[in-house]
Short mmCIF file of C-alpha atoms in Angstrom, two decimals:
data_model
loop_
_atom_site.label_atom_id
_atom_site.label_comp_id
_atom_site.label_asym_id
_atom_site.label_seq_id
_atom_site.Cartn_x
_atom_site.Cartn_y
_atom_site.Cartn_z
CA UNK H 398 -84.77 57.88 189.09
CA UNK H 399 -85.71 57.55 185.29
CA UNK H 400 -89.50 58.16 185.98
CA UNK H 401 -88.76 61.05 188.09
CA UNK H 402 -86.44 62.43 185.38
CA UNK H 403 -89.08 61.99 182.73
CA UNK H 404 -91.64 63.61 184.96
CA UNK H 405 -89.58 66.63 185.71
CA UNK H 406 -88.72 67.17 182.04
CA UNK H 407 -92.43 67.06 181.04
CA UNK H 408 -93.42 69.32 183.85
CA UNK H 409 -90.77 71.98 182.92
CA UNK H 410 -90.34 71.38 179.21
CA UNK H 411 -92.55 74.50 178.35
CA UNK H 412 -90.37 76.98 180.13
CA UNK H 413 -87.78 78.88 178.44
CA UNK H 414 -84.54 77.38 178.06
CA UNK H 415 -82.94 80.17 180.14
CA UNK H 416 -84.91 78.74 183.07
CA UNK H 417 -82.72 77.21 185.63
CA UNK H 418 -85.23 74.47 186.76
CA UNK H 419 -85.91 73.37 183.04
CA UNK H 420 -82.05 73.02 182.64
CA UNK H 421 -81.74 71.09 185.91
CA UNK H 422 -84.67 68.72 184.81
CA UNK H 423 -82.88 68.04 181.77
CA UNK H 424 -79.91 66.99 183.82
CA UNK H 425 -82.13 64.66 185.91
CA UNK H 426 -83.54 63.14 182.83
CA UNK H 427 -79.82 62.26 181.40
CA UNK H 428 -78.98 61.09 184.74
CA UNK H 429 -81.96 58.77 185.00
CA UNK H 430 -81.21 57.46 181.57
CA UNK H 431 -77.53 56.65 182.68
CA UNK H 432 -78.37 54.94 185.74
CA UNK H 433 -80.53 52.78 183.77
CA UNK H 434 -77.73 52.03 181.28
CA UNK H 435 -79.27 53.64 178.58
CA UNK H 436 -76.30 55.58 177.49
CA UNK H 437 -76.98 56.11 173.90
CA UNK H 438 -80.12 57.86 174.77
CA UNK H 439 -78.56 59.71 177.63
CA UNK H 440 -75.61 61.25 175.70
CA UNK H 441 -77.68 63.62 173.56
CA UNK H 442 -79.36 64.83 176.58
CA UNK H 443 -76.50 65.37 178.63
CA UNK H 444 -74.68 67.32 175.94
CA UNK H 445 -77.70 69.53 175.58
CA UNK H 446 -77.56 69.98 179.13
CA UNK H 447 -74.05 70.89 179.08
CA UNK H 448 -74.63 73.38 176.24
CA UNK H 449 -77.37 75.11 178.33
CA UNK H 450 -75.04 75.32 181.48
CA UNK H 451 -72.19 76.83 179.02
CA UNK H 452 -74.47 79.25 177.47
CA UNK H 453 -76.42 80.56 180.68
CA UNK H 454 -74.57 79.56 183.91
CA UNK H 455 -71.86 81.52 185.43
CA UNK H 456 -71.30 78.60 187.86
CA UNK H 457 -68.17 76.78 187.19
CA UNK H 458 -69.17 73.82 189.27
CA UNK H 459 -72.27 73.53 187.39
CA UNK H 460 -70.56 73.21 184.02
CA UNK H 461 -67.80 70.66 185.36
CA UNK H 462 -70.69 68.38 186.93
CA UNK H 463 -72.57 68.42 183.47
CA UNK H 464 -69.17 67.97 181.37
CA UNK H 465 -68.59 64.83 183.87
CA UNK H 466 -71.82 63.52 183.00
CA UNK H 467 -71.01 63.60 179.42
CA UNK H 468 -67.47 62.09 180.03
CA UNK H 469 -69.02 59.01 181.89
CA UNK H 470 -71.50 58.58 179.19
CA UNK H 471 -69.00 58.64 176.29
CA UNK H 472 -66.87 56.10 178.22
CA UNK H 473 -69.95 53.81 178.33
CA UNK H 474 -70.69 54.00 174.76
CA UNK H 475 -67.28 52.99 173.67
CA UNK H 476 -65.65 56.47 173.18
CA UNK H 477 -63.04 56.30 175.97
CA UNK H 478 -60.68 58.41 174.17
CA UNK H 479 -62.77 61.48 173.92
CA UNK H 480 -63.84 60.80 177.56
CA UNK H 481 -60.26 60.93 178.35
CA UNK H 482 -59.80 64.43 176.89
CA UNK H 483 -62.77 65.71 179.21
CA UNK H 484 -61.51 64.02 182.13
CA UNK H 485 -58.24 65.65 181.85
CA UNK H 486 -59.82 69.10 181.30
CA UNK H 487 -62.09 68.65 184.40
CA UNK H 488 -59.29 67.71 186.54
CA UNK H 489 -57.04 70.61 185.41
CA UNK H 490 -59.93 72.97 185.97
CA UNK H 491 -60.61 71.64 189.55
CA UNK H 492 -56.92 72.11 190.32
CA UNK H 493 -57.18 75.67 189.23
CA UNK H 494 -60.26 76.51 191.03
CA UNK H 495 -60.27 74.47 194.17
CA UNK H 496 -56.78 73.42 194.58
CA UNK H 497 -55.00 70.09 194.38
CA UNK H 498 -56.12 68.93 197.98
CA UNK H 499 -60.00 69.67 197.64
CA UNK H 500 -62.08 66.52 197.89
CA UNK H 501 -63.77 67.38 194.41
CA UNK H 502 -60.56 67.95 193.04
CA UNK H 503 -59.28 64.55 194.32
CA UNK H 504 -62.52 62.55 193.18
CA UNK H 505 -62.15 63.93 189.55
CA UNK H 506 -58.39 63.04 189.62
CA UNK H 507 -59.32 59.61 190.71
CA UNK H 508 -61.90 59.28 188.00
CA UNK H 509 -59.22 60.16 185.55
CA UNK H 510 -56.59 57.84 187.02
CA UNK H 511 -59.11 54.95 186.73
CA UNK H 512 -59.71 55.65 182.98
CA UNK H 513 -55.89 55.82 182.50
CA UNK H 514 -55.38 52.42 184.01
CA UNK H 515 -58.20 50.93 181.91
CA UNK H 516 -56.58 52.52 178.75
CA UNK H 517 -53.38 50.89 179.93
CA UNK H 518 -51.61 54.49 179.77
CA UNK H 519 -49.45 53.12 182.70
CA UNK H 520 -46.96 55.99 183.12
CA UNK H 521 -49.57 58.76 182.92
CA UNK H 522 -51.65 56.89 185.55
CA UNK H 523 -48.76 56.40 187.77
CA UNK H 524 -47.71 59.96 187.46
CA UNK H 525 -51.21 61.36 188.24
CA UNK H 526 -51.78 58.75 191.06
CA UNK H 527 -48.48 59.64 192.81
CA UNK H 528 -49.55 63.38 192.65
CA UNK H 529 -52.95 62.70 194.08
CA UNK H 530 -51.87 60.61 196.96
CA UNK H 531 -50.02 62.92 199.44
CA UNK H 532 -52.83 65.92 198.93
CA UNK H 533 -55.18 62.99 199.74
CA UNK H 534 -53.46 61.63 202.95
CA UNK H 535 -53.15 65.23 204.14
CA UNK H 536 -56.65 66.73 203.78
CA UNK H 537 -58.61 63.30 203.95
CA UNK H 538 -56.60 61.20 206.09
CA UNK H 539 -54.83 57.89 205.57
CA UNK H 540 -57.80 55.85 206.64
CA UNK H 541 -60.11 57.55 204.26
CA UNK H 542 -61.68 55.50 201.42
CA UNK H 543 -60.72 57.86 198.58
CA UNK H 544 -57.16 57.75 199.78
CA UNK H 545 -57.14 53.96 200.12
CA UNK H 546 -58.73 53.90 196.42
CA UNK H 547 -55.96 56.07 195.06
CA UNK H 548 -53.32 53.65 196.88
CA UNK H 549 -55.07 50.50 195.69
CA UNK H 550 -55.38 52.01 191.87
CA UNK H 551 -51.55 53.02 192.13
CA UNK H 552 -50.84 49.45 193.09
CA UNK H 553 -52.81 48.15 190.21
CA UNK H 554 -51.08 50.52 187.71
CA UNK H 555 -47.63 49.24 188.96
CA UNK H 556 -48.19 45.51 188.81
CA UNK H 557 -50.63 45.26 185.98
CA UNK H 558 -47.98 47.24 183.74
CA UNK H 559 -46.32 44.58 181.40
CA UNK H 560 -43.10 46.42 181.92
CA UNK H 561 -43.19 46.40 185.54
CA UNK H 562 -39.60 46.41 187.48
CA UNK H 563 -38.50 44.78 190.69
CA UNK H 564 -39.03 48.27 192.26
CA UNK H 565 -42.59 48.44 190.85
CA UNK H 566 -43.49 45.03 192.38
CA UNK H 567 -42.04 45.99 195.72
CA UNK H 568 -43.85 49.35 195.91
CA UNK H 569 -47.03 47.79 194.63
CA UNK H 570 -46.73 45.07 197.43
CA UNK H 571 -45.81 47.56 200.22
CA UNK H 572 -49.07 49.56 199.16
CA UNK H 573 -51.53 46.70 199.03
CA UNK H 574 -50.15 45.54 202.42
CA UNK H 575 -50.83 49.01 203.99
CA UNK H 576 -54.34 49.24 202.10
CA UNK H 577 -55.44 45.85 203.67
CA UNK H 578 -54.47 46.43 207.05
CA UNK H 579 -56.38 49.63 207.03
CA UNK H 580 -59.35 48.37 205.39
CA UNK H 581 -59.49 45.51 207.89
CA UNK H 582 -59.35 47.83 210.82
CA UNK H 583 -61.59 50.50 209.45
CA UNK H 584 -64.16 48.55 207.44
CA UNK H 585 -63.91 45.22 209.04
CA UNK H 586 -62.90 41.60 207.62
CA UNK H 587 -66.10 40.79 205.68
CA UNK H 588 -66.13 44.05 203.98
CA UNK H 589 -66.02 43.73 199.91
CA UNK H 590 -63.20 46.05 199.75
CA UNK H 591 -61.09 44.26 202.33
CA UNK H 592 -61.84 40.80 200.53
CA UNK H 593 -60.70 42.60 197.32
CA UNK H 594 -57.41 43.82 198.90
CA UNK H 595 -56.74 40.43 200.10
CA UNK H 596 -57.10 38.74 196.61
CA UNK H 597 -54.98 41.59 195.11
CA UNK H 598 -52.20 40.89 197.59
CA UNK H 599 -52.36 37.27 197.24
CA UNK H 600 -51.88 37.67 193.48
CA UNK H 601 -49.41 40.20 193.68
CA UNK H 602 -47.17 37.78 195.96
CA UNK H 603 -47.68 35.12 193.44
CA UNK H 604 -46.22 37.42 190.75
CA UNK H 605 -43.30 38.30 193.12
CA UNK H 606 -42.49 34.68 193.76
CA UNK H 607 -42.80 33.89 189.87
CA UNK H 608 -40.49 36.66 189.12
CA UNK H 609 -37.99 35.56 191.74
CA UNK H 610 -37.85 32.05 190.24
CA UNK H 611 -37.53 33.26 186.55
CA UNK H 612 -34.40 33.91 185.11
CA UNK H 613 -33.63 37.16 183.28
CA UNK H 614 -33.96 35.33 179.91
CA UNK H 615 -37.18 33.87 180.76
CA UNK H 616 -38.67 37.20 181.94
CA UNK H 617 -40.47 37.91 178.64
CA UNK H 618 -42.27 34.49 178.55
CA UNK H 619 -43.62 34.25 182.13
CA UNK H 620 -47.03 33.89 183.01
CA UNK H 621 -49.08 36.86 184.32
CA UNK H 622 -51.70 36.56 186.90
CA UNK H 623 -55.27 37.57 186.08
CA UNK H 624 -55.44 41.33 186.40
CA UNK H 625 -57.34 43.07 189.30
CA UNK H 626 -59.35 46.06 188.38
CA UNK H 627 -58.75 49.37 189.88
CA UNK H 628 -60.80 50.52 192.74
#
């Protein structure tokens, strides 16, 4: 992909910056650099690609796709707070233009939620994931992988929060049981996402048992099991 990106860029470099193909070739180059984890090199390319889209394109989707590329790159060069601002903006604009139930809106919302969990913004993550879940179930179906990923990430936000409550643990376990059951049926026992769900549920149950054994006074000193990353 990187070689193709360079080839496209060299081929169309001489065209005026208003040329759509030239702009797309720049996006292909930035994407190729990112795919090869050369994020520091990809960032200025993607930022220029975004600037061209903002300047010359009237297509909102093209601008948001370019903006998403910049957000991903910022996160990978250690600037997650800047990425978070952009991802919030993308999600809000998707809701405004496509509606809360559109697959692209749900995908961008899920990307935002994963970053919120990574940054340990638990309340924001839980609020967003609850907001995403019903539209996903309604428009995509309960067995859809995006819907299941939303549920899995919600469970992660609930039980990885150091200030979780008994209700949080109960909700997280209920969600994981449902996700595991659906993934076993839809994807099979050997699928990586099924096995990941099995591991998460086992750890979730271990935490529940630890909490049940712990006294209220010992709660702050309990040992936590290793966290399971979001989907």
